[in-house]
PDB file of C-alpha atoms and ligand atoms in Angstrom:
ATOM      1  CA  MET K   1      -5.681  -1.434 -39.905  1.00 59.00           C
ATOM      2  CA  LYS K   2      -4.567   1.810 -39.182  1.00 90.00           C
ATOM      3  CA  PHE K   3      -7.062   3.940 -37.392  1.00 97.00           C
ATOM      4  CA  GLU K   4      -7.405   7.617 -39.025  1.00 97.00           C
ATOM      5  CA  LEU K   5      -8.985  10.912 -37.699  1.00 97.00           C
ATOM      6  CA  PRO K   6     -12.722  10.679 -38.455  1.00 97.00           C
ATOM      7  CA  LYS K   7     -14.045  13.257 -41.188  1.00 96.00           C
ATOM      8  CA  LEU K   8     -16.607  15.737 -39.483  1.00 96.00           C
ATOM      9  CA  PRO K   9     -19.847  16.198 -40.927  1.00 93.00           C
ATOM     10  CA  TYR K  10     -19.792  20.122 -40.407  1.00 97.00           C
ATOM     11  CA  ALA K  11     -17.153  22.959 -40.501  1.00 97.00           C
ATOM     12  CA  GLN K  12     -14.885  23.482 -37.637  1.00 97.00           C
ATOM     13  CA  ASP K  13     -16.020  26.921 -37.278  1.00 98.00           C
ATOM     14  CA  SER K  14     -19.965  25.874 -37.318  1.00 98.00           C
ATOM     15  CA  LEU K  15     -20.383  25.202 -33.726  1.00 98.00           C
ATOM     16  CA  GLU K  16     -19.598  28.804 -32.649  1.00 97.00           C
ATOM     17  CA  PRO K  17     -20.429  30.179 -30.161  1.00 95.00           C
ATOM     18  CA  ALA K  18     -21.060  27.040 -28.318  1.00 97.00           C
ATOM     19  CA  ILE K  19     -17.661  25.672 -29.463  1.00 98.00           C
ATOM     20  CA  SER K  20     -15.055  27.777 -31.202  1.00 98.00           C
ATOM     21  CA  LYS K  21     -13.060  27.166 -33.846  1.00 98.00           C
ATOM     22  CA  GLU K  22      -9.964  27.459 -31.846  1.00 98.00           C
ATOM     23  CA  THR K  23     -10.969  24.845 -29.551  1.00 98.00           C
ATOM     24  CA  MET K  24     -12.000  22.622 -32.607  1.00 98.00           C
ATOM     25  CA  SER K  25      -8.777  23.192 -34.044  1.00 97.00           C
ATOM     26  CA  TYR K  26      -7.005  21.972 -30.878  1.00 98.00           C
ATOM     27  CA  HIS K  27      -9.417  19.538 -29.511  1.00 98.00           C
ATOM     28  CA  TYR K  28     -10.504  17.671 -32.718  1.00 98.00           C
ATOM     29  CA  GLY K  29      -7.326  18.289 -34.751  1.00 97.00           C
ATOM     30  CA  LYS K  30      -4.380  17.800 -32.042  1.00 97.00           C
ATOM     31  CA  HIS K  31      -5.717  15.891 -28.784  1.00 98.00           C
ATOM     32  CA  LEU K  32      -8.184  13.393 -30.989  1.00 98.00           C
ATOM     33  CA  GLN K  33      -5.245  13.278 -33.736  1.00 98.00           C
ATOM     34  CA  THR K  34      -2.559  12.578 -30.931  1.00 98.00           C
ATOM     35  CA  TYR K  35      -4.731   9.767 -29.254  1.00 98.00           C
ATOM     36  CA  ILE K  36      -5.168   7.854 -32.886  1.00 98.00           C
ATOM     37  CA  ASP K  37      -1.510   8.147 -33.483  1.00 98.00           C
ATOM     38  CA  ASN K  38      -0.479   7.047 -30.280  1.00 98.00           C
ATOM     39  CA  LEU K  39      -3.248   3.832 -30.525  1.00 98.00           C
ATOM     40  CA  ASN K  40      -1.544   3.125 -34.121  1.00 98.00           C
ATOM     41  CA  LYS K  41       1.947   3.080 -32.603  1.00 97.00           C
ATOM     42  CA  LEU K  42       1.094   1.009 -29.655  1.00 98.00           C
ATOM     43  CA  ILE K  43      -0.806  -1.951 -31.492  1.00 97.00           C
ATOM     44  CA  GLU K  44       1.433  -2.351 -34.440  1.00 96.00           C
ATOM     45  CA  GLY K  45       2.580  -5.684 -34.431  1.00 95.00           C
ATOM     46  CA  SER K  46       0.573  -6.674 -31.624  1.00 96.00           C
ATOM     47  CA  GLU K  47      -2.803  -9.174 -31.114  1.00 95.00           C
ATOM     48  CA  PHE K  48      -4.833  -5.718 -31.507  1.00 97.00           C
ATOM     49  CA  ALA K  49      -3.372  -4.548 -34.558  1.00 96.00           C
ATOM     50  CA  LYS K  50      -6.294  -6.234 -36.764  1.00 93.00           C
ATOM     51  CA  MET K  51      -9.092  -5.702 -34.039  1.00 96.00           C
ATOM     52  CA  PRO K  52     -12.140  -3.276 -34.353  1.00 97.00           C
ATOM     53  CA  LEU K  53     -11.933  -0.350 -32.006  1.00 97.00           C
ATOM     54  CA  GLU K  54     -14.697  -1.279 -29.567  1.00 97.00           C
ATOM     55  CA  GLU K  55     -12.906  -5.024 -29.234  1.00 97.00           C
ATOM     56  CA  ILE K  56      -9.482  -3.227 -28.641  1.00 98.00           C
ATOM     57  CA  ILE K  57     -11.664  -1.085 -25.620  1.00 98.00           C
ATOM     58  CA  LYS K  58     -13.131  -3.956 -24.157  1.00 97.00           C
ATOM     59  CA  LYS K  59      -9.642  -6.501 -24.289  1.00 97.00           C
ATOM     60  CA  SER K  60      -7.249  -4.307 -23.314  1.00 97.00           C
ATOM     61  CA  ASP K  61      -5.659  -1.933 -20.687  1.00 96.00           C
ATOM     62  CA  GLY K  62      -2.881   0.673 -19.597  1.00 97.00           C
ATOM     63  CA  GLY K  63      -1.835   2.819 -22.623  1.00 98.00           C
ATOM     64  CA  ILE K  64      -3.579   0.684 -25.388  1.00 98.00           C
ATOM     65  CA  PHE K  65      -6.751   1.149 -23.465  1.00 98.00           C
ATOM     66  CA  ASN K  66      -6.382   4.861 -22.831  1.00 98.00           C
ATOM     67  CA  ASN K  67      -5.714   5.734 -26.306  1.00 98.00           C
ATOM     68  CA  ALA K  68      -8.243   3.716 -27.992  1.00 98.00           C
ATOM     69  CA  ALA K  69     -11.198   4.776 -25.470  1.00 98.00           C
ATOM     70  CA  GLN K  70     -10.302   8.068 -25.951  1.00 98.00           C
ATOM     71  CA  THR K  71     -10.198   7.691 -29.686  1.00 98.00           C
ATOM     72  CA  PHE K  72     -14.172   6.088 -29.401  1.00 98.00           C
ATOM     73  CA  ASN K  73     -14.971   8.798 -26.774  1.00 98.00           C
ATOM     74  CA  HIS K  74     -13.949  11.616 -28.877  1.00 98.00           C
ATOM     75  CA  THR K  75     -15.295  10.264 -32.222  1.00 98.00           C
ATOM     76  CA  PHE K  76     -18.706   9.630 -30.580  1.00 98.00           C
ATOM     77  CA  TYR K  77     -18.544  13.165 -28.724  1.00 98.00           C
ATOM     78  CA  PHE K  78     -18.087  15.187 -32.182  1.00 98.00           C
ATOM     79  CA  GLU K  79     -20.000  13.093 -34.128  1.00 98.00           C
ATOM     80  CA  THR K  80     -22.973  14.077 -31.807  1.00 98.00           C
ATOM     81  CA  PHE K  81     -22.835  17.859 -32.739  1.00 98.00           C
ATOM     82  CA  SER K  82     -24.563  19.974 -35.562  1.00 97.00           C
ATOM     83  CA  PRO K  83     -25.135  23.427 -35.808  1.00 96.00           C
ATOM     84  CA  ASN K  84     -28.658  22.857 -36.964  1.00 94.00           C
ATOM     85  CA  GLY K  85     -29.707  19.581 -35.526  1.00 94.00           C
ATOM     86  CA  GLU K  86     -33.183  18.176 -33.559  1.00 96.00           C
ATOM     87  CA  LYS K  87     -33.169  20.223 -30.513  1.00 95.00           C
ATOM     88  CA  ALA K  88     -35.068  17.386 -28.335  1.00 96.00           C
ATOM     89  CA  PRO K  89     -35.424  13.758 -28.621  1.00 96.00           C
ATOM     90  CA  LYS K  90     -38.837  12.404 -30.190  1.00 92.00           C
ATOM     91  CA  GLY K  91     -40.128   9.086 -30.447  1.00 92.00           C
ATOM     92  CA  LYS K  92     -38.910   6.137 -28.224  1.00 96.00           C
ATOM     93  CA  LEU K  93     -35.812   7.932 -26.661  1.00 97.00           C
ATOM     94  CA  ALA K  94     -38.186  10.805 -25.801  1.00 97.00           C
ATOM     95  CA  LYS K  95     -40.689   8.711 -24.181  1.00 97.00           C
ATOM     96  CA  ALA K  96     -37.670   6.438 -22.117  1.00 97.00           C
ATOM     97  CA  ILE K  97     -36.377   9.757 -20.957  1.00 98.00           C
ATOM     98  CA  GLU K  98     -39.770  11.108 -19.748  1.00 97.00           C
ATOM     99  CA  LYS K  99     -40.599   7.823 -18.099  1.00 97.00           C
ATOM    100  CA  LYS K 100     -37.360   7.741 -16.203  1.00 97.00           C
ATOM    101  CA  TRP K 101     -36.854  11.563 -15.477  1.00 98.00           C
ATOM    102  CA  GLY K 102     -40.122  12.969 -15.593  1.00 98.00           C
ATOM    103  CA  SER K 103     -39.456  15.510 -18.428  1.00 97.00           C
ATOM    104  CA  PHE K 104     -36.716  16.270 -20.758  1.00 97.00           C
ATOM    105  CA  ASP K 105     -35.796  19.614 -18.840  1.00 98.00           C
ATOM    106  CA  ALA K 106     -35.509  17.165 -15.468  1.00 98.00           C
ATOM    107  CA  PHE K 107     -33.052  14.927 -17.420  1.00 98.00           C
ATOM    108  CA  LYS K 108     -30.825  17.658 -18.600  1.00 98.00           C
ATOM    109  CA  GLU K 109     -30.543  19.286 -15.185  1.00 98.00           C
ATOM    110  CA  GLU K 110     -29.362  15.617 -13.544  1.00 98.00           C
ATOM    111  CA  PHE K 111     -27.134  15.255 -16.880  1.00 98.00           C
ATOM    112  CA  SER K 112     -25.659  18.703 -16.535  1.00 98.00           C
ATOM    113  CA  ALA K 113     -25.135  18.098 -12.386  1.00 98.00           C
ATOM    114  CA  ALA K 114     -23.192  14.805 -13.449  1.00 98.00           C
ATOM    115  CA  ALA K 115     -21.049  16.487 -15.911  1.00 98.00           C
ATOM    116  CA  VAL K 116     -20.230  19.618 -13.791  1.00 98.00           C
ATOM    117  CA  SER K 117     -19.657  17.608 -10.573  1.00 98.00           C
ATOM    118  CA  LEU K 118     -17.253  14.953 -12.013  1.00 97.00           C
ATOM    119  CA  PHE K 119     -13.975  15.413 -10.435  1.00 97.00           C
ATOM    120  CA  GLY K 120     -10.987  15.868 -12.409  1.00 96.00           C
ATOM    121  CA  SER K 121     -10.933  14.900 -16.125  1.00 98.00           C
ATOM    122  CA  GLY K 122     -13.660  12.178 -17.761  1.00 98.00           C
ATOM    123  CA  TRP K 123     -16.967  12.002 -19.531  1.00 98.00           C
ATOM    124  CA  ALA K 124     -20.540  12.289 -18.533  1.00 98.00           C
ATOM    125  CA  TRP K 125     -22.387   9.635 -20.576  1.00 98.00           C
ATOM    126  CA  LEU K 126     -26.099   8.712 -21.228  1.00 98.00           C
ATOM    127  CA  SER K 127     -26.248   4.999 -22.246  1.00 98.00           C
ATOM    128  CA  LYS K 128     -28.988   2.442 -22.962  1.00 98.00           C
ATOM    129  CA  ASP K 129     -28.717  -0.575 -20.280  1.00 97.00           C
ATOM    130  CA  SER K 130     -29.604  -4.301 -20.798  1.00 96.00           C
ATOM    131  CA  ASN K 131     -33.242  -3.322 -20.075  1.00 95.00           C
ATOM    132  CA  GLY K 132     -33.270  -0.771 -22.818  1.00 95.00           C
ATOM    133  CA  GLU K 133     -33.628   1.851 -20.234  1.00 97.00           C
ATOM    134  CA  PRO K 134     -31.452   5.219 -20.147  1.00 98.00           C
ATOM    135  CA  VAL K 135     -28.792   5.551 -17.559  1.00 98.00           C
ATOM    136  CA  ILE K 136     -26.486   8.585 -16.482  1.00 98.00           C
ATOM    137  CA  THR K 137     -23.023   7.590 -15.552  1.00 98.00           C
ATOM    138  CA  LYS K 138     -19.965   9.203 -14.776  1.00 98.00           C
ATOM    139  CA  GLU K 139     -16.278   7.901 -16.033  1.00 98.00           C
ATOM    140  CA  SER K 140     -13.094   9.198 -15.070  1.00 97.00           C
ATOM    141  CA  ASN K 141     -10.053   9.738 -17.503  1.00 98.00           C
ATOM    142  CA  ALA K 142     -10.948   7.705 -20.395  1.00 98.00           C
ATOM    143  CA  GLY K 143     -13.434   5.535 -18.971  1.00 98.00           C
ATOM    144  CA  CYS K 144     -16.165   4.337 -21.595  1.00 98.00           C
ATOM    145  CA  PRO K 145     -19.621   2.672 -20.795  1.00 98.00           C
ATOM    146  CA  LEU K 146     -18.711  -0.262 -23.651  1.00 97.00           C
ATOM    147  CA  THR K 147     -16.638  -1.747 -20.717  1.00 97.00           C
ATOM    148  CA  SER K 148     -19.626  -1.918 -18.396  1.00 96.00           C
ATOM    149  CA  GLY K 149     -21.789  -3.623 -21.424  1.00 96.00           C
ATOM    150  CA  LEU K 150     -23.924  -0.541 -21.963  1.00 98.00           C
ATOM    151  CA  VAL K 151     -24.899   0.979 -25.510  1.00 98.00           C
ATOM    152  CA  PRO K 152     -23.505   4.753 -25.121  1.00 98.00           C
ATOM    153  CA  LEU K 153     -25.783   7.328 -26.830  1.00 98.00           C
ATOM    154  CA  LEU K 154     -24.409  10.643 -25.640  1.00 98.00           C
ATOM    155  CA  THR K 155     -21.349  12.280 -23.703  1.00 98.00           C
ATOM    156  CA  ILE K 156     -19.863  15.447 -22.683  1.00 98.00           C
ATOM    157  CA  ASP K 157     -16.163  15.893 -22.599  1.00 98.00           C
ATOM    158  CA  VAL K 158     -15.312  17.515 -19.490  1.00 98.00           C
ATOM    159  CA  TRP K 159     -11.377  17.163 -19.716  1.00 98.00           C
ATOM    160  CA  GLU K 160     -10.270  20.640 -19.298  1.00 97.00           C
ATOM    161  CA  HIS K 161      -8.953  20.751 -22.883  1.00 97.00           C
ATOM    162  CA  ALA K 162     -12.752  20.637 -24.063  1.00 97.00           C
ATOM    163  CA  TYR K 163     -13.490  24.046 -22.702  1.00 97.00           C
ATOM    164  CA  TYR K 164     -10.423  25.877 -21.206  1.00 97.00           C
ATOM    165  CA  LEU K 165      -9.906  28.280 -24.373  1.00 96.00           C
ATOM    166  CA  ASP K 166     -13.363  29.337 -24.592  1.00 96.00           C
ATOM    167  CA  CYS K 167     -14.739  29.272 -20.655  1.00 95.00           C
ATOM    168  CA  GLN K 168     -11.299  29.073 -18.631  1.00 96.00           C
ATOM    169  CA  ASN K 169     -12.331  27.192 -15.369  1.00 96.00           C
ATOM    170  CA  ARG K 170     -16.146  27.831 -16.051  1.00 96.00           C
ATOM    171  CA  ARG K 171     -17.235  24.322 -16.739  1.00 97.00           C
ATOM    172  CA  ALA K 172     -20.756  24.811 -16.053  1.00 97.00           C
ATOM    173  CA  GLU K 173     -20.845  27.406 -18.727  1.00 97.00           C
ATOM    174  CA  TYR K 174     -19.482  24.894 -21.124  1.00 98.00           C
ATOM    175  CA  VAL K 175     -21.865  22.569 -20.177  1.00 98.00           C
ATOM    176  CA  LYS K 176     -24.657  24.501 -20.575  1.00 97.00           C
ATOM    177  CA  LYS K 177     -23.663  25.754 -24.151  1.00 97.00           C
ATOM    178  CA  ILE K 178     -23.203  22.153 -25.216  1.00 97.00           C
ATOM    179  CA  TRP K 179     -27.090  21.518 -25.164  1.00 97.00           C
ATOM    180  CA  GLU K 180     -27.074  24.019 -28.103  1.00 96.00           C
ATOM    181  CA  ILE K 181     -25.554  21.813 -30.332  1.00 98.00           C
ATOM    182  CA  ILE K 182     -26.382  18.417 -29.661  1.00 98.00           C
ATOM    183  CA  ASP K 183     -28.709  16.689 -32.500  1.00 98.00           C
ATOM    184  CA  TRP K 184     -31.058  14.740 -31.141  1.00 98.00           C
ATOM    185  CA  ALA K 185     -31.771  12.997 -34.390  1.00 97.00           C
ATOM    186  CA  VAL K 186     -28.304  11.534 -33.731  1.00 97.00           C
ATOM    187  CA  VAL K 187     -28.669  10.270 -30.154  1.00 98.00           C
ATOM    188  CA  GLU K 188     -32.305   8.980 -31.159  1.00 97.00           C
ATOM    189  CA  LYS K 189     -30.887   6.867 -33.983  1.00 96.00           C
ATOM    190  CA  ARG K 190     -28.297   5.409 -31.553  1.00 97.00           C
ATOM    191  CA  PHE K 191     -31.190   4.680 -29.127  1.00 97.00           C
ATOM    192  CA  GLU K 192     -32.968   2.542 -31.469  1.00 90.00           C
TER     193      GLU K 192
HETATM  194 MN1  LIG Y 201     -11.039  15.629 -25.037  1.00 97.36          MN
END
């Protein structure tokens, strides 16, 4: 089985001004494509060649893990966005967030702080734990909550390649803009 670049449900210029067309062309078109190409080369003829992506992530390490997790993480990240999505959660996820953080705004503040304070390259995640409760975690490099038995709900890529063309070194500015394009209907569906 060959992994392929996922089709996006929106045009590459439609997330502007939060994410520019130029960033999309590099981040989605080149960085993600390279992780997928590397993964396909590394697994060819190996025990991983016929496994689904999530199983590769749970069973591999080294280069195969890095490229498999980066393929999953980026696909998950890009599929969260929409130029005209739901601006806040409704239903069960909204209730779970309010129960844990007190309010949606308080959750956003804590999630943003996790993303901005993560040292070096990595990902900030919102996941569902084994009790069905939402939890914020920080993962370095290609880290993915699937390896901790969590169900991923939302992620922000804080590798510099995600924001350097648009915001240079200003990661906090990038994180602030990301909230404008998250489609909470997608996140809610993952929770339920
Ligand atoms: Mn990235």
